[in-house]
CSV table of C-alpha atoms in Angstrom, one decimal:
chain,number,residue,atom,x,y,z
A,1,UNK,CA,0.0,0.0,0.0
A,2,UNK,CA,1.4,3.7,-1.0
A,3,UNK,CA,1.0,6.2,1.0
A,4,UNK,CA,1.6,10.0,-0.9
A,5,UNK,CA,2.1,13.1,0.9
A,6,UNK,CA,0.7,15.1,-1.8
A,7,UNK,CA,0.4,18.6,-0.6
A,8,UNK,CA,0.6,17.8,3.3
A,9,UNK,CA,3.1,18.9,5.9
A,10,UNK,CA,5.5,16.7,7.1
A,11,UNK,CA,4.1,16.2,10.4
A,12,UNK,CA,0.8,15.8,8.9
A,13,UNK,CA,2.2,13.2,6.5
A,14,UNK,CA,3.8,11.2,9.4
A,15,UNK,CA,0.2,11.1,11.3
A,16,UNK,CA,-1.7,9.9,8.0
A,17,UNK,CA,0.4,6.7,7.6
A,18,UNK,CA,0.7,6.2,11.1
A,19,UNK,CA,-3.3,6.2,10.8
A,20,UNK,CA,-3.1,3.9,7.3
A,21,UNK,CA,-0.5,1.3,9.9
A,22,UNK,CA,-3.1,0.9,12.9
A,23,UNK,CA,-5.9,0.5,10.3
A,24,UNK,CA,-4.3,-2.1,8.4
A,25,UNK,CA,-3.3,-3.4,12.2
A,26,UNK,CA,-7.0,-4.4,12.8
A,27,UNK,CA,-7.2,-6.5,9.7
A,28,UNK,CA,-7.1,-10.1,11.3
A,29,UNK,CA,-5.3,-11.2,7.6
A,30,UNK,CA,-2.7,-8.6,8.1
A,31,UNK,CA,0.2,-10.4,9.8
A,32,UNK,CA,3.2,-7.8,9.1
A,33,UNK,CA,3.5,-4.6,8.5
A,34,UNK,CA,6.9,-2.8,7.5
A,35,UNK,CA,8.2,-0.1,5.0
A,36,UNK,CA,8.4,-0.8,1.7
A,37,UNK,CA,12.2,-0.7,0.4
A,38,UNK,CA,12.6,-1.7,-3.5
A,39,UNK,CA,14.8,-5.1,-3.5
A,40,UNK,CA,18.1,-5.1,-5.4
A,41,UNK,CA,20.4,-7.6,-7.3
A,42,UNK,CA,23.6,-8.4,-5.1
A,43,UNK,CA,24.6,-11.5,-6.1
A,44,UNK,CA,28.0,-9.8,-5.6
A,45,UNK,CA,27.2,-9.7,-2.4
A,46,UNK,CA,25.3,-13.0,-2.0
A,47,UNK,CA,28.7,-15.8,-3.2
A,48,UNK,CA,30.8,-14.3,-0.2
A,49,UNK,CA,28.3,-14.3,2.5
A,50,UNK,CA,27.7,-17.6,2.1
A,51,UNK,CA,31.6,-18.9,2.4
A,52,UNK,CA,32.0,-17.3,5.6
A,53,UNK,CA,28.7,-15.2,6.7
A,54,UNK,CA,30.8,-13.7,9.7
A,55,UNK,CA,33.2,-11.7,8.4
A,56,UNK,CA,32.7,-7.7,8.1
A,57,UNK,CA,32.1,-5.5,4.6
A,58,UNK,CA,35.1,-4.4,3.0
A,59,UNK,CA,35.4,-1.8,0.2
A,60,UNK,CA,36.5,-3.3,-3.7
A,61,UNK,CA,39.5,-1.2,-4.5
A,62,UNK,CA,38.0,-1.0,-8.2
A,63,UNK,CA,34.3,-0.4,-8.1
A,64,UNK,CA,34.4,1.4,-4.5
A,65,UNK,CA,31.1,-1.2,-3.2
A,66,UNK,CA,31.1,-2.3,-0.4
A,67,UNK,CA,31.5,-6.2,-0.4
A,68,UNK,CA,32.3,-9.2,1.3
A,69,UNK,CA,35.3,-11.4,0.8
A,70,UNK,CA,35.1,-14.4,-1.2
A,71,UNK,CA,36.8,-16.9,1.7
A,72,UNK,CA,36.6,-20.3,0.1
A,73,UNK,CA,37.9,-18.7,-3.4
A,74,UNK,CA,40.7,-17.2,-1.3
A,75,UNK,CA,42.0,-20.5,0.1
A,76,UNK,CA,42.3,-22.0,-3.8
A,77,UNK,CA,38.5,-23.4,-3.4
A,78,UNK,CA,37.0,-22.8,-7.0
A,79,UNK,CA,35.6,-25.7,-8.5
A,80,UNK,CA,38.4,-26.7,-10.8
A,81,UNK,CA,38.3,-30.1,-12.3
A,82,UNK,CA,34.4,-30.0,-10.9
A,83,UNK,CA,31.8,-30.6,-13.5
A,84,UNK,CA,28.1,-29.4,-12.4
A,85,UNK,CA,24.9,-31.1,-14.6
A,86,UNK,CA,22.1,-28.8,-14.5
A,87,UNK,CA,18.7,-29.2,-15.2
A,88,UNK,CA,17.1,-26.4,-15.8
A,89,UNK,CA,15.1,-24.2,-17.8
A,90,UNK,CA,17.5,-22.9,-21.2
A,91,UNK,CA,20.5,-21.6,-20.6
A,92,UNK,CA,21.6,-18.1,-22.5
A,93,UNK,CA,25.2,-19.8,-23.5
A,94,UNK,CA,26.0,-16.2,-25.3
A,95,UNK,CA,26.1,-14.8,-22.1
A,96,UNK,CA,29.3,-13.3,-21.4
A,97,UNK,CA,29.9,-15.5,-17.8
A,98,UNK,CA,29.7,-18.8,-20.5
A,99,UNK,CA,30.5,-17.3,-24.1
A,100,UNK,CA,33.4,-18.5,-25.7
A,101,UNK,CA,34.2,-16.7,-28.9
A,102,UNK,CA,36.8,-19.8,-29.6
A,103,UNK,CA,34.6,-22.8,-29.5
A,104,UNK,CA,31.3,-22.5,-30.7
A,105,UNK,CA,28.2,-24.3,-29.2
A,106,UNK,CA,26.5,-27.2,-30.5
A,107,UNK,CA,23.8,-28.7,-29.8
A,108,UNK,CA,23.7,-32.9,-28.2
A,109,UNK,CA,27.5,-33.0,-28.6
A,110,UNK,CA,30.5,-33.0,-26.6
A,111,UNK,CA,32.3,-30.1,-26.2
A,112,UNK,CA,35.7,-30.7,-24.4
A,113,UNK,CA,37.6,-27.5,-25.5
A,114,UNK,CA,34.7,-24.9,-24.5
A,115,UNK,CA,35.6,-22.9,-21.4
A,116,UNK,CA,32.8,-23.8,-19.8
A,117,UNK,CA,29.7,-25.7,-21.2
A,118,UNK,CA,31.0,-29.6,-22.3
A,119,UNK,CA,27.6,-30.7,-23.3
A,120,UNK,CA,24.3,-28.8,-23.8
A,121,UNK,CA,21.1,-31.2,-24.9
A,122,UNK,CA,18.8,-29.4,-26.9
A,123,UNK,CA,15.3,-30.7,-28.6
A,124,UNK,CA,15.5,-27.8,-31.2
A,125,UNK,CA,18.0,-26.8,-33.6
A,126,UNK,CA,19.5,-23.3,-32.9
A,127,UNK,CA,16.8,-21.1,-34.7
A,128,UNK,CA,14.7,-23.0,-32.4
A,129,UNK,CA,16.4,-22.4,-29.4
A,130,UNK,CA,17.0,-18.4,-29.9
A,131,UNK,CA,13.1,-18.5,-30.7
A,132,UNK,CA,12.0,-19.5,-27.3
A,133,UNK,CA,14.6,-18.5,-25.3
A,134,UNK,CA,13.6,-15.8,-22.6
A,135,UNK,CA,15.6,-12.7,-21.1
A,136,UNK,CA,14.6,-14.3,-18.1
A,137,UNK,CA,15.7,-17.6,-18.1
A,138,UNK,CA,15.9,-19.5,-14.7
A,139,UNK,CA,18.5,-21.8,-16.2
A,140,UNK,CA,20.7,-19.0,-16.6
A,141,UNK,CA,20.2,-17.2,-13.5
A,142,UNK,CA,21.5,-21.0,-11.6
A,143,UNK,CA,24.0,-21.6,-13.8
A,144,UNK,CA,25.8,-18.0,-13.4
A,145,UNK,CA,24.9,-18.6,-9.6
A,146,UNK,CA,27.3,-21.7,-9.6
A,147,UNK,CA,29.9,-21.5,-12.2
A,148,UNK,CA,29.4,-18.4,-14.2
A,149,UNK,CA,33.2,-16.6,-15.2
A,150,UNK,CA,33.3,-13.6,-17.2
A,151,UNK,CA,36.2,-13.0,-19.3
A,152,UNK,CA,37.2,-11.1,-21.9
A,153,UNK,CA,38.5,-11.8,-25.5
A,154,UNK,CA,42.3,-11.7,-24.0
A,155,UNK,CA,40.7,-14.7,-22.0
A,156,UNK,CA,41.7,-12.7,-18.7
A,157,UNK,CA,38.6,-12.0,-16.3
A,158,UNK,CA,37.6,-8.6,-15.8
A,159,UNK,CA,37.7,-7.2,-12.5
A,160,UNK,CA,34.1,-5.7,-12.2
A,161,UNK,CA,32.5,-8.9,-13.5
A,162,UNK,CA,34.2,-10.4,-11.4
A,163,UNK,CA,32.6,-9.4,-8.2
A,164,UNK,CA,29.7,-11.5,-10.2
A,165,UNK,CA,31.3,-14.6,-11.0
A,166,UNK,CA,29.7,-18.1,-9.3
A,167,UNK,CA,30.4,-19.9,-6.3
A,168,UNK,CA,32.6,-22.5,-8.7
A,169,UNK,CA,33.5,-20.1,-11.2
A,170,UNK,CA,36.7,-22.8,-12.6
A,171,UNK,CA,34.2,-25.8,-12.7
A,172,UNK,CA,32.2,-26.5,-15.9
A,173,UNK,CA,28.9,-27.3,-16.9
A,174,UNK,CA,26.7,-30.1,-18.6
A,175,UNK,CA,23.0,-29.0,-20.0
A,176,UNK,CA,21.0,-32.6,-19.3
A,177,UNK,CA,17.7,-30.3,-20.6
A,178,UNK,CA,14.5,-28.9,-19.5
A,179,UNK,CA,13.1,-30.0,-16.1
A,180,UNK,CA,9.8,-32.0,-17.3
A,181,UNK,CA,11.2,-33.4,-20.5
A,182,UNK,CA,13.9,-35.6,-19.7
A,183,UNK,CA,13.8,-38.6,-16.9
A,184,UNK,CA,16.1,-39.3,-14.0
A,185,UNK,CA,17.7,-41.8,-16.2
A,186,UNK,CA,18.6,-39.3,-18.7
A,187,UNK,CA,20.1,-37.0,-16.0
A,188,UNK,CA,22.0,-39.9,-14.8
A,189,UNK,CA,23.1,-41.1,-18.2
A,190,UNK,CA,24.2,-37.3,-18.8
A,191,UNK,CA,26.0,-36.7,-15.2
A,192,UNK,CA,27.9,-40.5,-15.3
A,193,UNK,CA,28.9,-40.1,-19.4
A,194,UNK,CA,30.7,-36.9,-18.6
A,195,UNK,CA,31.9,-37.4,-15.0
A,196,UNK,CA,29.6,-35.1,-13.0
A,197,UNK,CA,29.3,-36.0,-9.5
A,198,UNK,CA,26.9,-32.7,-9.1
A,199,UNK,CA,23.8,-32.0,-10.2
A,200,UNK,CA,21.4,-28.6,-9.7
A,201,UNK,CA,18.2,-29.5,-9.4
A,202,UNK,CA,16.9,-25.6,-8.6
A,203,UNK,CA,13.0,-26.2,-9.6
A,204,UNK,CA,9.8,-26.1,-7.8
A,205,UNK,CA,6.5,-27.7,-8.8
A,206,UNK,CA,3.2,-26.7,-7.8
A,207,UNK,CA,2.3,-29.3,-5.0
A,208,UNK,CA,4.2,-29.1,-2.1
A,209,UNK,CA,5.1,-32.9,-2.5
A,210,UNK,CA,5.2,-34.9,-5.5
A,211,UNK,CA,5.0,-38.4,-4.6
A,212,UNK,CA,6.5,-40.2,-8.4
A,213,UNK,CA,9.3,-37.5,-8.5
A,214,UNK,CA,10.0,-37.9,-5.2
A,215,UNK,CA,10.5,-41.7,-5.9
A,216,UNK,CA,12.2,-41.1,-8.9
A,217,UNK,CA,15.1,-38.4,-7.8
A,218,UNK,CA,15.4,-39.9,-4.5
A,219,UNK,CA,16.1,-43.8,-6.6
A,220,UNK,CA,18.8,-41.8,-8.4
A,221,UNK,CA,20.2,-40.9,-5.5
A,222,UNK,CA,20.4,-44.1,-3.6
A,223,UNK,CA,21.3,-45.6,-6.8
A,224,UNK,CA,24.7,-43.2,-7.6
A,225,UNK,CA,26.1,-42.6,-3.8
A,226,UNK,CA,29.6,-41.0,-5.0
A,227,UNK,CA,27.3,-37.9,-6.4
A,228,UNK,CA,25.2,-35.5,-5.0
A,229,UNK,CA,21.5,-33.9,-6.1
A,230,UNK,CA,21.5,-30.2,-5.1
């Protein structure tokens, strides 16, 4: 709910949201009320908090923001030699945390010399795939949030982007497809052809619980106990 000021005093204003707050108080459905602040990407802030959440800001010589220290990356902890599997809605393999301007994407093959993406299944052919593909895509937003690296066409990273890059920014990625369209048996076909011992499972459905995927993950775990289903 908005509250405007429009033409009223300051002391005035103050009175007519403290009137809007115990009005809204009385509402037996209200359960919270708070101010309203606008939320803000800081996934540069998000990757060090969670390798050591009790350490204090610090300033980034280059951008001047205030950030945390990245304390895993800073003890040589980086995901190299890791291989995550995703599966995921599409990811946007042009953006810059994934592009490689030296080995070009294609679809269902391997890809050993790519920087980052070995292997990315696809159903459609590449006029397909820019077709349906989303600014949005959820696929992309997990894979930059594990292993996204931005570098630039000298192949060195650039220091602003990277205050961005993933929590295993060295590791590298396998597309098994679309959550919905492929089975667990694909996902493990795609993790144990390429040596993943990860996978990112980031999706939601809308029951709480869903009994035959519940069977069918939870198999796949019991059945390959040297990996682990995030």
């Amino acid at each position: 709910i908005r509250v405007d000021q429009n033409e009223l005093k300051k002391s005035a204003f103050e009175k007519k949201k403290e009137q809007v707050t115990k009005l809204l108080s009385k509402n037996p459905a209200v359960k919270h009320i708070t101010t309203y602040k606008k939320p803000v990407l800081q996934n540069d802030i998000t990757i060090g908090y969670v390798q050591n959440n009790r350490q204090p800001f610090h300033r980034d010589e280059v951008t001047k923001q205030l950030i945390f220290r990245r304390y895993v990356h800073d003890h040589g902890l980086t995901g190299e030699g890791e291989i995550i599997t995703i599966e995921d809605s599409p990811i946007d393999f042009r953006h810059p945390m994934f592009r490689d301007d030296n080995v070009p994407v294609e679809f269902n093959k391997d890809m050993p010399n790519h920087r980052k993406i070995l292997f990315y299944q696809s159903f459609t052919d590449m006029k397909g795939w820019e077709e349906n593909l989303t600014d949005s895509e959820h696929g992309t937003h997990t894979a930059g949030t594990l292993a996204g690296k931005s570098i630039g066409k000298d192949g060195k990273p650039r220091p602003v982007s990277a205050l961005f890059h993933g929590t295993a920014p060295d590791a590298k990625l396998v597309y098994a497809g679309l959550y919905g369209n492929i089975t667990g048996e694909e996902l493990e076909h795609a993790m144990n052809t390429h040596n993943s011992r990860i996978s990112s499972n980031s999706w939601g459905d809308s029951d709480k619980y869903v009994d035959p995927l519940n069977h069918e993950y939870g198999l796949l775990a019991y059945n390959n106990p040297n990996s682990i289903f995030i």
